Amino acid sequence: MPTSTDRPQKSPATLVTAALAAAVLSTVAVAPAAALTVEQAYEEMAHRHAGLDPASAGFTREEAAFLSRLFELVDLAIVEKAQAWTWFQSEGRKGKSLSEYRVRVDALIARLDSLRAPERLRSVQRLLVEAIRDQRAFFETWTQALEVRARGQDNQDVHRSRGIHLKDSSRKLHQVYGQLMDLFPNAGQQNFDAFYDHLCVLDLL
């Protein structure tokens, strides 16, 4: 792509791409259609949605209460991620805009971060919060890449940054899954499935 110091005449294809990027960016403040439900978000991923069984003998009462609330918030984070992804993929025609995602996911992060985690689940809580923050950064840098490209400049550095955020989020979600499986070996298959389903569907990779 041309840089800011070397700008040959733009081809029709480049102009069309820039116009599409500008169109997406111009819809940031526009709220498209109705919000997705949790079940619809899982259906869009063609993925099972196993629920947590808090009555399992593998949890203490405190752990069961915390995990139940944690996975309720993970489900909401999945909805927000799915709607933001759809918005970018559809060039602003579907889903929810970045500005809406930003407000809603920041509120979710605050709720996740404020949960009173049992001692041995604090690392799980921290990693989940960090993973969702990385996803937020991924969508922010996607917007930056569109802005740079709309100006006719090289956006490869921004795209590389976007990829780093994507991989960091995925790595942390894998760590959460590993920790939960290590911490609760007697939680039962229902809960093993719940751990996997929630974290897999939240992951962008």
PDB file of C-alpha atoms in Angstrom, residues 3-183:
ATOM      1  CA  THR A   3       2.757   5.351   2.488  1.00  0.00           C
ATOM      2  CA  SER A   4       2.262   8.948   3.578  1.00  0.00           C
ATOM      3  CA  THR A   5       5.530   9.892   1.825  1.00  0.00           C
ATOM      4  CA  ASP A   6       4.958   7.926  -1.382  1.00  0.00           C
ATOM      5  CA  ARG A   7       1.464   8.302  -2.775  1.00  0.00           C
ATOM      6  CA  PRO A   8       0.988   7.244  -6.410  1.00  0.00           C
ATOM      7  CA  GLN A   9      -2.367   7.743  -8.107  1.00  0.00           C
ATOM      8  CA  LYS A  10      -4.932   5.580  -6.309  1.00  0.00           C
ATOM      9  CA  SER A  11      -6.472   2.765  -8.310  1.00  0.00           C
ATOM     10  CA  PRO A  12     -10.293   2.408  -8.532  1.00  0.00           C
ATOM     11  CA  ALA A  13     -10.046  -0.630  -6.209  1.00  0.00           C
ATOM     12  CA  THR A  14      -8.141   1.401  -3.609  1.00  0.00           C
ATOM     13  CA  LEU A  15     -10.702   4.182  -3.801  1.00  0.00           C
ATOM     14  CA  VAL A  16     -13.546   1.698  -3.332  1.00  0.00           C
ATOM     15  CA  THR A  17     -11.797   0.145  -0.313  1.00  0.00           C
ATOM     16  CA  ALA A  18     -11.242   3.569   1.225  1.00  0.00           C
ATOM     17  CA  ALA A  19     -14.872   4.472   0.625  1.00  0.00           C
ATOM     18  CA  LEU A  20     -16.048   1.276   2.328  1.00  0.00           C
ATOM     19  CA  ALA A  21     -13.773   1.930   5.304  1.00  0.00           C
ATOM     20  CA  ALA A  22     -15.069   5.484   5.577  1.00  0.00           C
ATOM     21  CA  ALA A  23     -18.636   4.201   5.422  1.00  0.00           C
ATOM     22  CA  VAL A  24     -18.003   1.815   8.296  1.00  0.00           C
ATOM     23  CA  LEU A  25     -16.358   4.511  10.391  1.00  0.00           C
ATOM     24  CA  SER A  26     -19.183   6.954   9.715  1.00  0.00           C
ATOM     25  CA  THR A  27     -21.687   4.549  11.322  1.00  0.00           C
ATOM     26  CA  VAL A  28     -19.870   4.315  14.672  1.00  0.00           C
ATOM     27  CA  ALA A  29     -22.504   6.384  16.461  1.00  0.00           C
ATOM     28  CA  VAL A  30     -25.447   4.741  14.750  1.00  0.00           C
ATOM     29  CA  ALA A  31     -27.257   1.988  16.640  1.00  0.00           C
ATOM     30  CA  PRO A  32     -28.351  -0.840  14.325  1.00  0.00           C
ATOM     31  CA  ALA A  33     -31.096  -3.353  15.125  1.00  0.00           C
ATOM     32  CA  ALA A  34     -32.055  -5.239  18.261  1.00  0.00           C
ATOM     33  CA  ALA A  35     -29.554  -6.839  20.620  1.00  0.00           C
ATOM     34  CA  LEU A  36     -28.604 -10.487  20.321  1.00  0.00           C
ATOM     35  CA  THR A  37     -29.653 -12.897  23.067  1.00  0.00           C
ATOM     36  CA  VAL A  38     -27.181 -15.256  24.721  1.00  0.00           C
ATOM     37  CA  GLU A  39     -28.708 -18.274  23.004  1.00  0.00           C
ATOM     38  CA  GLN A  40     -28.619 -16.548  19.622  1.00  0.00           C
ATOM     39  CA  ALA A  41     -24.942 -15.766  20.120  1.00  0.00           C
ATOM     40  CA  TYR A  42     -24.191 -19.459  20.716  1.00  0.00           C
ATOM     41  CA  GLU A  43     -26.362 -20.435  17.755  1.00  0.00           C
ATOM     42  CA  GLU A  44     -24.428 -18.069  15.499  1.00  0.00           C
ATOM     43  CA  MET A  45     -21.272 -19.933  16.485  1.00  0.00           C
ATOM     44  CA  ALA A  46     -23.064 -23.293  15.956  1.00  0.00           C
ATOM     45  CA  HIS A  47     -21.869 -24.223  19.433  1.00  0.00           C
ATOM     46  CA  ARG A  48     -23.371 -26.084  22.371  1.00  0.00           C
ATOM     47  CA  HIS A  49     -24.167 -24.054  25.496  1.00  0.00           C
ATOM     48  CA  ALA A  50     -23.693 -26.288  28.532  1.00  0.00           C
ATOM     49  CA  GLY A  51     -24.807 -24.673  31.770  1.00  0.00           C
ATOM     50  CA  LEU A  52     -22.854 -24.750  35.002  1.00  0.00           C
ATOM     51  CA  ASP A  53     -24.076 -27.155  37.686  1.00  0.00           C
ATOM     52  CA  PRO A  54     -23.422 -25.269  40.940  1.00  0.00           C
ATOM     53  CA  ALA A  55     -24.724 -28.205  43.002  1.00  0.00           C
ATOM     54  CA  SER A  56     -21.693 -30.305  42.069  1.00  0.00           C
ATOM     55  CA  ALA A  57     -19.802 -31.801  45.000  1.00  0.00           C
ATOM     56  CA  GLY A  58     -16.640 -30.538  43.315  1.00  0.00           C
ATOM     57  CA  PHE A  59     -17.324 -26.934  44.434  1.00  0.00           C
ATOM     58  CA  THR A  60     -17.601 -25.280  47.800  1.00  0.00           C
ATOM     59  CA  ARG A  61     -20.722 -23.146  48.244  1.00  0.00           C
ATOM     60  CA  GLU A  62     -18.649 -19.984  47.838  1.00  0.00           C
ATOM     61  CA  GLU A  63     -16.974 -21.289  44.682  1.00  0.00           C
ATOM     62  CA  ALA A  64     -20.296 -22.372  43.165  1.00  0.00           C
ATOM     63  CA  ALA A  65     -21.848 -18.946  43.765  1.00  0.00           C
ATOM     64  CA  PHE A  66     -18.844 -17.151  42.307  1.00  0.00           C
ATOM     65  CA  LEU A  67     -18.610 -19.359  39.211  1.00  0.00           C
ATOM     66  CA  SER A  68     -22.339 -19.058  38.545  1.00  0.00           C
ATOM     67  CA  ARG A  69     -22.096 -15.277  38.509  1.00  0.00           C
ATOM     68  CA  LEU A  70     -18.828 -15.353  36.581  1.00  0.00           C
ATOM     69  CA  PHE A  71     -20.260 -17.426  33.738  1.00  0.00           C
ATOM     70  CA  GLU A  72     -23.413 -15.296  33.584  1.00  0.00           C
ATOM     71  CA  LEU A  73     -21.129 -12.336  32.870  1.00  0.00           C
ATOM     72  CA  VAL A  74     -19.063 -14.368  30.403  1.00  0.00           C
ATOM     73  CA  ASP A  75     -22.284 -15.055  28.482  1.00  0.00           C
ATOM     74  CA  LEU A  76     -22.945 -11.311  28.314  1.00  0.00           C
ATOM     75  CA  ALA A  77     -19.377 -10.709  27.123  1.00  0.00           C
ATOM     76  CA  ILE A  78     -19.982 -13.298  24.382  1.00  0.00           C
ATOM     77  CA  VAL A  79     -23.038 -11.340  23.211  1.00  0.00           C
ATOM     78  CA  GLU A  80     -21.064  -8.088  23.080  1.00  0.00           C
ATOM     79  CA  LYS A  81     -18.162  -9.726  21.245  1.00  0.00           C
ATOM     80  CA  ALA A  82     -20.500 -11.336  18.706  1.00  0.00           C
ATOM     81  CA  GLN A  83     -22.314  -8.077  17.992  1.00  0.00           C
ATOM     82  CA  ALA A  84     -19.091  -6.085  17.566  1.00  0.00           C
ATOM     83  CA  TRP A  85     -17.642  -8.766  15.291  1.00  0.00           C
ATOM     84  CA  THR A  86     -20.806  -8.760  13.158  1.00  0.00           C
ATOM     85  CA  TRP A  87     -20.715  -4.978  12.915  1.00  0.00           C
ATOM     86  CA  PHE A  88     -17.162  -4.954  11.563  1.00  0.00           C
ATOM     87  CA  GLN A  89     -17.714  -7.919   9.239  1.00  0.00           C
ATOM     88  CA  SER A  90     -20.890  -6.380   7.779  1.00  0.00           C
ATOM     89  CA  GLU A  91     -19.273  -2.925   7.371  1.00  0.00           C
ATOM     90  CA  GLY A  92     -21.673  -1.403   9.869  1.00  0.00           C
ATOM     91  CA  ARG A  93     -24.898  -2.859   8.464  1.00  0.00           C
ATOM     92  CA  LYS A  94     -25.532  -5.364  11.292  1.00  0.00           C
ATOM     93  CA  GLY A  95     -24.606  -5.879  14.921  1.00  0.00           C
ATOM     94  CA  LYS A  96     -23.684  -3.125  17.359  1.00  0.00           C
ATOM     95  CA  SER A  97     -21.233  -0.290  16.775  1.00  0.00           C
ATOM     96  CA  LEU A  98     -17.842   0.073  18.432  1.00  0.00           C
ATOM     97  CA  SER A  99     -19.087   2.977  20.559  1.00  0.00           C
ATOM     98  CA  GLU A 100     -21.892   0.788  21.953  1.00  0.00           C
ATOM     99  CA  TYR A 101     -19.537  -2.151  22.439  1.00  0.00           C
ATOM    100  CA  ARG A 102     -17.057   0.081  24.271  1.00  0.00           C
ATOM    101  CA  VAL A 103     -19.644   1.337  26.777  1.00  0.00           C
ATOM    102  CA  ARG A 104     -21.233  -2.049  27.403  1.00  0.00           C
ATOM    103  CA  VAL A 105     -18.040  -4.084  27.638  1.00  0.00           C
ATOM    104  CA  ASP A 106     -16.408  -1.546  29.975  1.00  0.00           C
ATOM    105  CA  ALA A 107     -19.406  -1.939  32.290  1.00  0.00           C
ATOM    106  CA  LEU A 108     -19.066  -5.738  32.065  1.00  0.00           C
ATOM    107  CA  ILE A 109     -15.359  -5.586  32.860  1.00  0.00           C
ATOM    108  CA  ALA A 110     -16.106  -3.446  35.908  1.00  0.00           C
ATOM    109  CA  ARG A 111     -18.695  -5.984  37.114  1.00  0.00           C
ATOM    110  CA  LEU A 112     -16.340  -8.913  36.569  1.00  0.00           C
ATOM    111  CA  ASP A 113     -13.507  -7.122  38.314  1.00  0.00           C
ATOM    112  CA  SER A 114     -15.674  -6.263  41.325  1.00  0.00           C
ATOM    113  CA  LEU A 115     -16.814  -9.834  42.019  1.00  0.00           C
ATOM    114  CA  ARG A 116     -15.522 -11.185  45.326  1.00  0.00           C
ATOM    115  CA  ALA A 117     -13.550 -14.201  44.189  1.00  0.00           C
ATOM    116  CA  PRO A 118     -12.533 -17.052  46.494  1.00  0.00           C
ATOM    117  CA  GLU A 119      -8.788 -17.036  47.028  1.00  0.00           C
ATOM    118  CA  ARG A 120      -7.950 -19.817  44.605  1.00  0.00           C
ATOM    119  CA  LEU A 121     -10.145 -18.347  41.859  1.00  0.00           C
ATOM    120  CA  ARG A 122      -8.576 -14.894  41.831  1.00  0.00           C
ATOM    121  CA  SER A 123      -6.188 -15.813  39.040  1.00  0.00           C
ATOM    122  CA  VAL A 124      -9.126 -17.067  36.946  1.00  0.00           C
ATOM    123  CA  GLN A 125     -10.934 -13.777  37.531  1.00  0.00           C
ATOM    124  CA  ARG A 126      -7.859 -11.686  36.666  1.00  0.00           C
ATOM    125  CA  LEU A 127      -7.135 -13.594  33.462  1.00  0.00           C
ATOM    126  CA  LEU A 128     -10.750 -13.335  32.294  1.00  0.00           C
ATOM    127  CA  VAL A 129     -10.785  -9.587  32.848  1.00  0.00           C
ATOM    128  CA  GLU A 130      -7.486  -9.231  30.986  1.00  0.00           C
ATOM    129  CA  ALA A 131      -8.707 -11.416  28.111  1.00  0.00           C
ATOM    130  CA  ILE A 132     -11.816  -9.269  27.602  1.00  0.00           C
ATOM    131  CA  ARG A 133      -9.707  -6.104  27.777  1.00  0.00           C
ATOM    132  CA  ASP A 134      -7.495  -7.597  25.068  1.00  0.00           C
ATOM    133  CA  GLN A 135     -10.597  -8.212  22.942  1.00  0.00           C
ATOM    134  CA  ARG A 136     -11.615  -4.583  23.435  1.00  0.00           C
ATOM    135  CA  ALA A 137      -8.149  -3.507  22.293  1.00  0.00           C
ATOM    136  CA  PHE A 138      -8.494  -5.808  19.266  1.00  0.00           C
ATOM    137  CA  PHE A 139     -11.665  -4.031  18.135  1.00  0.00           C
ATOM    138  CA  GLU A 140     -10.145  -0.604  18.837  1.00  0.00           C
ATOM    139  CA  THR A 141      -7.117  -1.375  16.663  1.00  0.00           C
ATOM    140  CA  TRP A 142      -9.395  -2.739  13.941  1.00  0.00           C
ATOM    141  CA  THR A 143     -11.000   0.714  13.854  1.00  0.00           C
ATOM    142  CA  GLN A 144      -7.580   2.348  13.743  1.00  0.00           C
ATOM    143  CA  ALA A 145      -6.592   0.117  10.815  1.00  0.00           C
ATOM    144  CA  LEU A 146      -9.713   1.226   8.918  1.00  0.00           C
ATOM    145  CA  GLU A 147      -8.970   4.878   9.652  1.00  0.00           C
ATOM    146  CA  VAL A 148      -5.387   4.570   8.420  1.00  0.00           C
ATOM    147  CA  ARG A 149      -6.471   2.722   5.288  1.00  0.00           C
ATOM    148  CA  ALA A 150      -9.181   5.300   4.572  1.00  0.00           C
ATOM    149  CA  ARG A 151      -6.409   7.930   4.471  1.00  0.00           C
ATOM    150  CA  GLY A 152      -4.603   5.841   1.850  1.00  0.00           C
ATOM    151  CA  GLN A 153      -1.757   4.957   4.231  1.00  0.00           C
ATOM    152  CA  ASP A 154      -0.064   1.663   5.071  1.00  0.00           C
ATOM    153  CA  ASN A 155      -1.934   0.017   7.966  1.00  0.00           C
ATOM    154  CA  GLN A 156       0.187  -3.124   8.357  1.00  0.00           C
ATOM    155  CA  ASP A 157       1.658  -2.028  11.709  1.00  0.00           C
ATOM    156  CA  VAL A 158      -1.830  -1.501  13.118  1.00  0.00           C
ATOM    157  CA  HIS A 159      -2.932  -4.888  11.780  1.00  0.00           C
ATOM    158  CA  ARG A 160       0.046  -6.547  13.503  1.00  0.00           C
ATOM    159  CA  SER A 161      -0.936  -4.866  16.766  1.00  0.00           C
ATOM    160  CA  ARG A 162      -4.500  -6.122  16.296  1.00  0.00           C
ATOM    161  CA  GLY A 163      -3.187  -9.663  15.879  1.00  0.00           C
ATOM    162  CA  ILE A 164      -1.187  -9.421  19.100  1.00  0.00           C
ATOM    163  CA  HIS A 165      -4.284  -8.437  21.077  1.00  0.00           C
ATOM    164  CA  LEU A 166      -6.224 -11.303  19.488  1.00  0.00           C
ATOM    165  CA  LYS A 167      -3.594 -13.899  20.397  1.00  0.00           C
ATOM    166  CA  ASP A 168      -3.113 -12.523  23.912  1.00  0.00           C
ATOM    167  CA  SER A 169      -6.836 -12.792  24.612  1.00  0.00           C
ATOM    168  CA  SER A 170      -7.001 -16.349  23.298  1.00  0.00           C
ATOM    169  CA  ARG A 171      -3.949 -17.422  25.290  1.00  0.00           C
ATOM    170  CA  LYS A 172      -5.428 -16.095  28.530  1.00  0.00           C
ATOM    171  CA  LEU A 173      -8.753 -17.842  27.908  1.00  0.00           C
ATOM    172  CA  HIS A 174      -6.869 -21.116  27.402  1.00  0.00           C
ATOM    173  CA  GLN A 175      -5.112 -20.470  30.708  1.00  0.00           C
ATOM    174  CA  VAL A 176      -8.459 -19.928  32.436  1.00  0.00           C
ATOM    175  CA  TYR A 177      -9.739 -23.237  31.084  1.00  0.00           C
ATOM    176  CA  GLY A 178      -6.595 -25.059  32.199  1.00  0.00           C
ATOM    177  CA  GLN A 179      -6.784 -23.580  35.686  1.00  0.00           C
ATOM    178  CA  LEU A 180     -10.453 -24.474  36.104  1.00  0.00           C
ATOM    179  CA  MET A 181      -9.812 -28.061  35.024  1.00  0.00           C
ATOM    180  CA  ASP A 182      -6.874 -28.314  37.437  1.00  0.00           C
ATOM    181  CA  LEU A 183      -8.768 -26.727  40.324  1.00  0.00           C
TER     182      LEU A 183
END
